[in-house]
Coordinates of C-alpha atoms and ligand atoms in Angstrom, one line a residue:
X13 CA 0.0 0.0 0.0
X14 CA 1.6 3.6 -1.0
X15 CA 1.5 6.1 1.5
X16 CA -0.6 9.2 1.3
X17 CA 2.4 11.3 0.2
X18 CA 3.5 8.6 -2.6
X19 CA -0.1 8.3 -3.9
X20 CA -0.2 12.3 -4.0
X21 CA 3.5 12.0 -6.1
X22 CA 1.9 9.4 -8.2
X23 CA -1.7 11.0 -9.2
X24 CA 0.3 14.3 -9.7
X25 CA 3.0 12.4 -12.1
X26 CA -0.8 11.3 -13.8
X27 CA -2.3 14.7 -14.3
X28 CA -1.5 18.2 -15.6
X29 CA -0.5 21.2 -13.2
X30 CA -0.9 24.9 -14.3
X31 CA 0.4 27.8 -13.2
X32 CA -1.6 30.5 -12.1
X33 CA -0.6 33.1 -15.1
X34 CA -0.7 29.9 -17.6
X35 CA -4.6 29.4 -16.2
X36 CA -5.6 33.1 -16.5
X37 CA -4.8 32.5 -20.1
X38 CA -7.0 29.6 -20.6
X39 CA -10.0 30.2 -23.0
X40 CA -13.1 29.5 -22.1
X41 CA -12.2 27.3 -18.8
X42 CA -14.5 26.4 -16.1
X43 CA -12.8 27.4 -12.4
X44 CA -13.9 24.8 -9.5
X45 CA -13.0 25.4 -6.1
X46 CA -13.0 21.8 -4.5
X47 CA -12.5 23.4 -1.4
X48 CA -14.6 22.5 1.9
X49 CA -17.5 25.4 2.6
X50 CA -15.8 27.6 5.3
X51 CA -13.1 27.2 3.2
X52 CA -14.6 29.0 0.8
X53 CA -16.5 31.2 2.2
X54 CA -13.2 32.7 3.6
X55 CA -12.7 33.9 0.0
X56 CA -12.2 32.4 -3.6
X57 CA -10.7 32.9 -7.0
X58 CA -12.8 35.2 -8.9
X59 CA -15.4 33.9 -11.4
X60 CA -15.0 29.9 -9.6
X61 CA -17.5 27.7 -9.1
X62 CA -17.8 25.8 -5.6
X63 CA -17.9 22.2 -6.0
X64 CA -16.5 20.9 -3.0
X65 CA -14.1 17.8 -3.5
X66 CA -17.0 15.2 -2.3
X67 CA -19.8 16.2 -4.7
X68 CA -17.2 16.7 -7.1
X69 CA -18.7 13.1 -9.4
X70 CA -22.0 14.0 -9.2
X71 CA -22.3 17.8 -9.9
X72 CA -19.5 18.1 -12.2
X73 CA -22.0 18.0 -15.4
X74 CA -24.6 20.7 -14.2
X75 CA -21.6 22.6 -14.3
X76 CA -18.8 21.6 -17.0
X77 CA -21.1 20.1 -19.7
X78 CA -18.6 20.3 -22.5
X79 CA -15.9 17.5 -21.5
X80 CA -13.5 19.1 -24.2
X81 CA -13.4 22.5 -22.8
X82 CA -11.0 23.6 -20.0
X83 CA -11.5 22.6 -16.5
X84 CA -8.9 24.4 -13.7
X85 CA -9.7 22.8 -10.3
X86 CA -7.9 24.5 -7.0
X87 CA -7.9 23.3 -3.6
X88 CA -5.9 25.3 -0.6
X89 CA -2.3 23.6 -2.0
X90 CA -3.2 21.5 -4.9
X91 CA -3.7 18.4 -2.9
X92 CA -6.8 17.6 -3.1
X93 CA -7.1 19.5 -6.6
X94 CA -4.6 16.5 -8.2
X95 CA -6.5 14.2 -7.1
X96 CA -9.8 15.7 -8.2
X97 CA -8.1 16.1 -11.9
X98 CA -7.8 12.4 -11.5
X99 CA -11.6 11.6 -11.0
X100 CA -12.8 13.9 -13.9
X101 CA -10.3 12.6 -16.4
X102 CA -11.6 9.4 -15.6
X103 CA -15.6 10.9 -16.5
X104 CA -14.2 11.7 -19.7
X105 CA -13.1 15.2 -19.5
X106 CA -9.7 16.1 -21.6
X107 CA -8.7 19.3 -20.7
X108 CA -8.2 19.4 -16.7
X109 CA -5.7 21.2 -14.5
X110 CA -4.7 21.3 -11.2
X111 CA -3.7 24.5 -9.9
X112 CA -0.4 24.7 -8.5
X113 CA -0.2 26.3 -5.4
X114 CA -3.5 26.0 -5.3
X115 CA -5.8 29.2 -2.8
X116 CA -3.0 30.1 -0.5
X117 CA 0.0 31.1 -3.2
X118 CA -3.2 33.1 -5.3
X119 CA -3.9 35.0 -2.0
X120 CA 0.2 35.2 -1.4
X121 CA 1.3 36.7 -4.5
X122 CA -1.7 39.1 -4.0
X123 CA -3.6 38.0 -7.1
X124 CA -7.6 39.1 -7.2
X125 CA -9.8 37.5 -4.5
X126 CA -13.9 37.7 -4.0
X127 CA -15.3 37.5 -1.1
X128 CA -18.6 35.6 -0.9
X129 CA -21.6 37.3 0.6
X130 CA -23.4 35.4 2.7
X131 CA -27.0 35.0 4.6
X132 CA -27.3 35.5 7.9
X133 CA -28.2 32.5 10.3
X134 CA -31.6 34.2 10.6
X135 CA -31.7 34.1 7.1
X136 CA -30.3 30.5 6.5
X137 CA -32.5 29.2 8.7
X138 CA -35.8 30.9 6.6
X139 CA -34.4 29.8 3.7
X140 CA -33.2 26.3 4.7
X141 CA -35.5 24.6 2.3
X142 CA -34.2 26.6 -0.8
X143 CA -30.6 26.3 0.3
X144 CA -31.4 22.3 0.0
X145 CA -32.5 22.7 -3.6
X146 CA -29.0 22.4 -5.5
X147 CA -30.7 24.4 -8.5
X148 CA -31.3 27.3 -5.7
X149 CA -29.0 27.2 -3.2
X150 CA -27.3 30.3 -0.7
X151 CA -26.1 31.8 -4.1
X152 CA -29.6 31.8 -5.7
X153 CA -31.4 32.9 -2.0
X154 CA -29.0 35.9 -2.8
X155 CA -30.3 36.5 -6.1
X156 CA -34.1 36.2 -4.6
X157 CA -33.2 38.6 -2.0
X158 CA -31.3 41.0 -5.0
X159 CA -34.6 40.9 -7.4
X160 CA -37.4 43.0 -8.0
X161 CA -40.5 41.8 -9.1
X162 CA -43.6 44.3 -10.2
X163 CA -47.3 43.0 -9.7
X164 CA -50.2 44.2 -11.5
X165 CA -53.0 44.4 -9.5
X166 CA -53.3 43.3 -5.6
X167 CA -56.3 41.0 -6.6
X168 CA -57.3 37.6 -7.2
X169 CA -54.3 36.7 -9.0
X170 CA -51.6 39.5 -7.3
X171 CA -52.8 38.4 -3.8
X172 CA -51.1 34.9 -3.9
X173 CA -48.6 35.9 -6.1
X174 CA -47.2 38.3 -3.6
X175 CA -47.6 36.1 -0.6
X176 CA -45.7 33.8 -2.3
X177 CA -43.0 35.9 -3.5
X178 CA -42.5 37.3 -0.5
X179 CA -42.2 34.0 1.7
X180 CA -39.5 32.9 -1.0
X181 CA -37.9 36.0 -0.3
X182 CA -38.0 38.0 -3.3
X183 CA -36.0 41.2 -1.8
X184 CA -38.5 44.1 -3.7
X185 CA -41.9 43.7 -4.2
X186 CA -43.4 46.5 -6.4
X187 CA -47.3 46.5 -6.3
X188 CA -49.7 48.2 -8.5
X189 CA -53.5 49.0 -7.6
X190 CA -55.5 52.0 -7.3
X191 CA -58.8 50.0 -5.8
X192 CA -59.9 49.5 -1.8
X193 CA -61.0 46.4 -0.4
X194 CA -64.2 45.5 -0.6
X195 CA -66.5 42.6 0.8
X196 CA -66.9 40.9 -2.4
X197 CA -62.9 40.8 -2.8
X198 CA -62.7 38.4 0.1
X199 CA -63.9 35.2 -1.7
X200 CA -60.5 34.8 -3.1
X201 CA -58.3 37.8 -2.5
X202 CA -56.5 36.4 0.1
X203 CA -53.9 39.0 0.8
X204 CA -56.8 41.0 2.3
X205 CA -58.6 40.6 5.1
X206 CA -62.0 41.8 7.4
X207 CA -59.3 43.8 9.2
X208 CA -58.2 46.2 6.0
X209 CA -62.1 46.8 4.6
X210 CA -62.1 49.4 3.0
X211 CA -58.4 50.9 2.9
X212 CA -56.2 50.6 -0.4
X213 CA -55.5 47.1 -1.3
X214 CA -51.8 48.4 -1.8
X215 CA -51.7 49.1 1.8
X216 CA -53.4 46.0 3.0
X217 CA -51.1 43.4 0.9
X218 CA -48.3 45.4 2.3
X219 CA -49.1 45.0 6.0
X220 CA -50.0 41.1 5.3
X221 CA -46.4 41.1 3.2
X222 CA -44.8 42.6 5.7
X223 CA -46.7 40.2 8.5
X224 CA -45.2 37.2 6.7
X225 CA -41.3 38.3 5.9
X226 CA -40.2 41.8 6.8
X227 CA -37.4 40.7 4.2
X228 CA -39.2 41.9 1.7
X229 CA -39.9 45.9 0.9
X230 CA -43.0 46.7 -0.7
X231 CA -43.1 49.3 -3.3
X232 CA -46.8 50.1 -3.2
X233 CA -48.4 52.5 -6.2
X234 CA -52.1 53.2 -5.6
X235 CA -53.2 54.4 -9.1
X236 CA -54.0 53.0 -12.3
X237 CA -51.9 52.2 -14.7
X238 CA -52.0 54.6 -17.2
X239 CA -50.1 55.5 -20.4
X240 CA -49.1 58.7 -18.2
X241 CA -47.5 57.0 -15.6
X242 CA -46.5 53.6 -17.1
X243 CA -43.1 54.5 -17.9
X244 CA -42.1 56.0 -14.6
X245 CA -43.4 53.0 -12.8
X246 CA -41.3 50.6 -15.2
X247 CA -38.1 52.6 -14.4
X248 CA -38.0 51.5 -11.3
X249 CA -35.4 48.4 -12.7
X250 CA -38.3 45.4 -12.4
X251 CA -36.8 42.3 -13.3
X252 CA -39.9 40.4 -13.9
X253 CA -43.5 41.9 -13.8
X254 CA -46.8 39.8 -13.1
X255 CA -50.0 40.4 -15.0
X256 CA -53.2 40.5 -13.0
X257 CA -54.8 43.0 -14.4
X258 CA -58.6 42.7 -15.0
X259 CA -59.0 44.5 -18.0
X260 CA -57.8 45.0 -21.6
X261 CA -57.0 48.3 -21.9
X262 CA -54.3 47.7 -19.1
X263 CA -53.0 44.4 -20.5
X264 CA -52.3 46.2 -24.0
X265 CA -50.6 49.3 -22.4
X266 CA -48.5 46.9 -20.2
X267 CA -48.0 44.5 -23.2
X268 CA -46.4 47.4 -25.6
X269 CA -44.5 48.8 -22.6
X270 CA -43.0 46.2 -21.4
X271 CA -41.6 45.0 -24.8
X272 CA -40.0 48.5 -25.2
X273 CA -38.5 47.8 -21.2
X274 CA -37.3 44.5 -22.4
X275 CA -39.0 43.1 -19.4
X276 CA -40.7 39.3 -19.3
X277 CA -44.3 39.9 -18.5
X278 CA -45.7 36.7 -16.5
X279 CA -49.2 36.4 -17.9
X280 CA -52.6 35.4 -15.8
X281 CA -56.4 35.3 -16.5
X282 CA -59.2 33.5 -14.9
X283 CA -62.5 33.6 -15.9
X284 CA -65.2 31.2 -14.1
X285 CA -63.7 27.9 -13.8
X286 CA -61.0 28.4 -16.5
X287 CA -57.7 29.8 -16.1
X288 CA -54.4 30.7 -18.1
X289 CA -51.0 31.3 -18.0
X290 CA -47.9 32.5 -19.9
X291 CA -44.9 34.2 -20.0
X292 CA -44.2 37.2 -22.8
X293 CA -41.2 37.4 -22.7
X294 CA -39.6 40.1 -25.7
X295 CA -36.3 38.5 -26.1
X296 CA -37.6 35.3 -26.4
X297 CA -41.0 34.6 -27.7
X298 CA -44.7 35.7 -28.5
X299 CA -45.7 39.4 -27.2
X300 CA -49.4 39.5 -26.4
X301 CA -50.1 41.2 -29.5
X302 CA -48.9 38.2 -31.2
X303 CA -51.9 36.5 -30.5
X304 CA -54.3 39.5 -29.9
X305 CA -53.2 42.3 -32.2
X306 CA -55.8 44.7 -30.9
X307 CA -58.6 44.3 -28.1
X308 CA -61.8 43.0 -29.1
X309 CA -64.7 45.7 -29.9
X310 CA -66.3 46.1 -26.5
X311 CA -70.0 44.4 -27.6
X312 CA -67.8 41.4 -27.9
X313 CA -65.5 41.4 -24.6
X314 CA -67.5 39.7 -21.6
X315 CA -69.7 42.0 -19.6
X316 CA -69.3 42.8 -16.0
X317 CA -71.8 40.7 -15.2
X318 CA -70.3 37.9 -16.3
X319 CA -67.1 37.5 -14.7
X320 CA -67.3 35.2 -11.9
X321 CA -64.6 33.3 -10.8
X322 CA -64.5 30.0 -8.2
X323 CA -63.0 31.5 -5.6
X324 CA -59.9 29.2 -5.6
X325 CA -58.9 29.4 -8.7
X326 CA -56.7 32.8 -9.0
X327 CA -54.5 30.5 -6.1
X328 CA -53.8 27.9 -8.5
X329 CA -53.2 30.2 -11.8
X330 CA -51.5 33.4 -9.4
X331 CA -49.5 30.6 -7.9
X332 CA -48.2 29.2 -11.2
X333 CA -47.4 33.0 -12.2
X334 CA -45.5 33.3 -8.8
X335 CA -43.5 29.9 -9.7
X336 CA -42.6 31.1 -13.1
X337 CA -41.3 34.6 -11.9
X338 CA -39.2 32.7 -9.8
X339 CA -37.6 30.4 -11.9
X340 CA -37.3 33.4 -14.6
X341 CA -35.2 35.5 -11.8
X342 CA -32.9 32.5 -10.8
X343 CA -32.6 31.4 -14.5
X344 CA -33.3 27.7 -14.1
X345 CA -35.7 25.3 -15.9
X346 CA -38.1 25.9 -18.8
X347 CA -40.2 29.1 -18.4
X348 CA -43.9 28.9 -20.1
X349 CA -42.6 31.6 -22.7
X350 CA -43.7 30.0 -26.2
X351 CA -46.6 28.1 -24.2
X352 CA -50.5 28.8 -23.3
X353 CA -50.7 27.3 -20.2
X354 CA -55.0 26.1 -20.2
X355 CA -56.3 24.9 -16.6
X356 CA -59.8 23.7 -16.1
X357 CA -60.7 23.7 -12.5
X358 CA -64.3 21.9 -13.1
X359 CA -62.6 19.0 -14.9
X360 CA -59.3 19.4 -12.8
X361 CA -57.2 19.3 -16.8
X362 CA -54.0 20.9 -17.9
X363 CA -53.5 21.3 -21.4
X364 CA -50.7 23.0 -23.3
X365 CA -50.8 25.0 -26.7
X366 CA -47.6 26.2 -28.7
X367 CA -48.0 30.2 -29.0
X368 CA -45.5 31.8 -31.8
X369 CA -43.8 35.1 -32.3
X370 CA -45.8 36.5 -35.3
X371 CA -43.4 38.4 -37.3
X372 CA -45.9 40.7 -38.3
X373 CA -46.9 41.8 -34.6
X374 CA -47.3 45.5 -34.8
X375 CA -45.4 45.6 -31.7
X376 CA -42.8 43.3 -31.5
X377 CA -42.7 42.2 -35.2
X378 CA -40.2 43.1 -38.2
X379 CA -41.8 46.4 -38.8
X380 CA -44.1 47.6 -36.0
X381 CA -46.4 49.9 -36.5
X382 CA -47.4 50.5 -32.9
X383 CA -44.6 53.2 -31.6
X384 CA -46.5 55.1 -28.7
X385 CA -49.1 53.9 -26.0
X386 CA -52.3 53.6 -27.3
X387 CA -55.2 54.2 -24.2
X388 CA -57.8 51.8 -25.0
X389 CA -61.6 53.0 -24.2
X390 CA -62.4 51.0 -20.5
X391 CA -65.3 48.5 -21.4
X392 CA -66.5 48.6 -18.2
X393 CA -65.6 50.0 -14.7
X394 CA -64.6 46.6 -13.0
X395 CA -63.0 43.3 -13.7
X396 CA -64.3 41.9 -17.5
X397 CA -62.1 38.7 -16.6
X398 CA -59.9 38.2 -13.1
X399 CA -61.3 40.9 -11.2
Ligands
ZN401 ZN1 -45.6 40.6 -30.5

């Protein structure tokens, strides 16, 4: 049996070491730091990638998918880095290096460190069960905290929505509505409550935000969105913006703004038992308009009469919006851009249609012919479909 040193000698003699200025000038390489977590958290080499040395097998291709390109792995002294080199040549990758040296000469010879930022214990804690989720993780709780998501409408669809948000910890939550709460609102507007009858519904699904994660700051704006005010209220740097508006002429003016933003619009309706959901995003899919160039006349748009709604319905659809808004901020999975998501609660089916970017869309198409916001006569005072 070799001893530890020997076998070191021997996987070393097996592998190639780099120099730090030779791995600076690699192309395209993937930096892992197989370094234990305190470890790293006491700082790493800028632009790295923490896979520590035990999880190196099994994360390695979430991470490195290209086996041909460039992989420098460092350790504190290019121990444990050799023999990590070792294990990923054997998976097939071609191109690895151990760092010579490995943290501690970097930090000697005074080359560029980061220092990670962390969550607090109060925080970790919170968050435990997103710090579980590899695809999440303390580095994606960060980017939660970082975001900025604007919702419009504090109704059916905004109310569990922002609850939802908040308790994941989305760090800015900008909220749109210029109506008060009512008694009929409480059949399914859960973020209101007997307690805030009859003051702003901005101000109620703030205190009940607030209630549930004082992580979270709340950006309220108690007005209607108008063609006056739409651009100031986009300016605010929104990463992600949630639809619940209840009417057309606010869907169009958000549609045509937020393509000119360049800001993915996360789409709801409900109406009755039925609901939908999408994402428009600009850079990468169908606008609104490419399936609805203009609103329908108003003889033809549902009367206010007519829009009911189960009452738990805008949870299941304002959910799903509050799931893809996620996943859109920490840019993981498959969003529902390209997609017409169709649930029927009175059935309990989901069913899927491809939407398509039509390059003749007046807003977002080859040659638009929509340039300024367009205010859309109001069909009727209150909700026509997700009130
Ligand atoms: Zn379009």
């Amino acid at each position: 049996m070799p001893s530890y040193r020997e076998l070191l000698q021997q996987t070393k003699s097996e592998i190639s070491e780099i120099d730090a200025a030779s791995a600076q000038g690699l192309e395209g390489a993937v930096w892992i730091d197989v370094r234990e977590a305190e470890e790293w958290q006491e700082g790493h080499l800028p632009g790295a990638v923490h896979i520590p040395r035990g999880n190196l097998e099994s994360r390695i291709e979430g991470v490195a998918r290209d086996k041909t390109a460039p992989v420098v792995l460092y350790c504190a002294s290019a121990a444990r880095s050799a023999f990590a080199a070792k294990t990923l040549e054997e998976l097939g990758y071609e191109d690895v290096y151990s760092l010579v040296g490995g943290f501690t000469d970097w930090k000697r010879n005074g080359l560029e460190i980061t220092m990670p930022r962390t969550l607090s214990p109060e925080k970790r804690t919170r968050y435990s069960r997103h710090l579980l989720i590899p695809e999440i993780g303390e580095e994606g709780q960060l980017k939660l905290l970082d975001s900025r998501i604007l919702l419009i409408g504090a109704g059916g669809l905004g109310s569990p929505a922002s609850l939802y948000l908040a308790a994941a910890g989305i760090g800015t939550l900008g909220i749109i509505d210029a109506d008060i709460v009512d008694e009929t609102n409480l059949q399914r507007q859960i973020a209101h409550s007997l307690d805030t009858l009859g003051t702003p519904k901005v101000d109620s699904a703030k205190r009940t935000i607030e209630a549930l994660n004082p992580d979270v700051e709340v950006v309220p704006f108690q007005e209607r969105l108008t063609s006056e005010n739409i651009d100031a209220v986009l300016a605010h740097g929104w990463d992600v913006i949630i639809d619940g508006t209840d009417n057309f002429p606010t869907r169009y003016l958000l549609n045509d703004a937020s393509v000119w933003h360049d800001i993915p619009v996360v789409h709801g309706s409900i109406y009755r038992f039925e609901g939908q959901v999408t994402v428009f995003d600009p850079a990468n899919g169908p606008c609104y308009r490419c399936l609805y160039p203009s609103p329908p006349p108003p003889e033809l748009a549902p009367s206010c009469a007519e829009g009911g709604v189960l009452g738990v319905l805008p949870g299941i659809v304002g959910s799903l919006q509050g799931s893809e808004a996620l996943k859109l901020v920490l840019g993981v999975g498959e969003s529902l851009a390209g997609r017409l998501l169709l649930f029927d609660a009175l059935h309990t089916t989901f069913d899927e249609v491809a939407i398509r970017k039509n390059p003749d869309c007046p807003v977002c198409g080859e040659h638009p012919t929509i340039t300024e916001y367009i205010d859309y006569i109001e069909f009727c005072s209150r909700g026509t479909v997700n009130a």
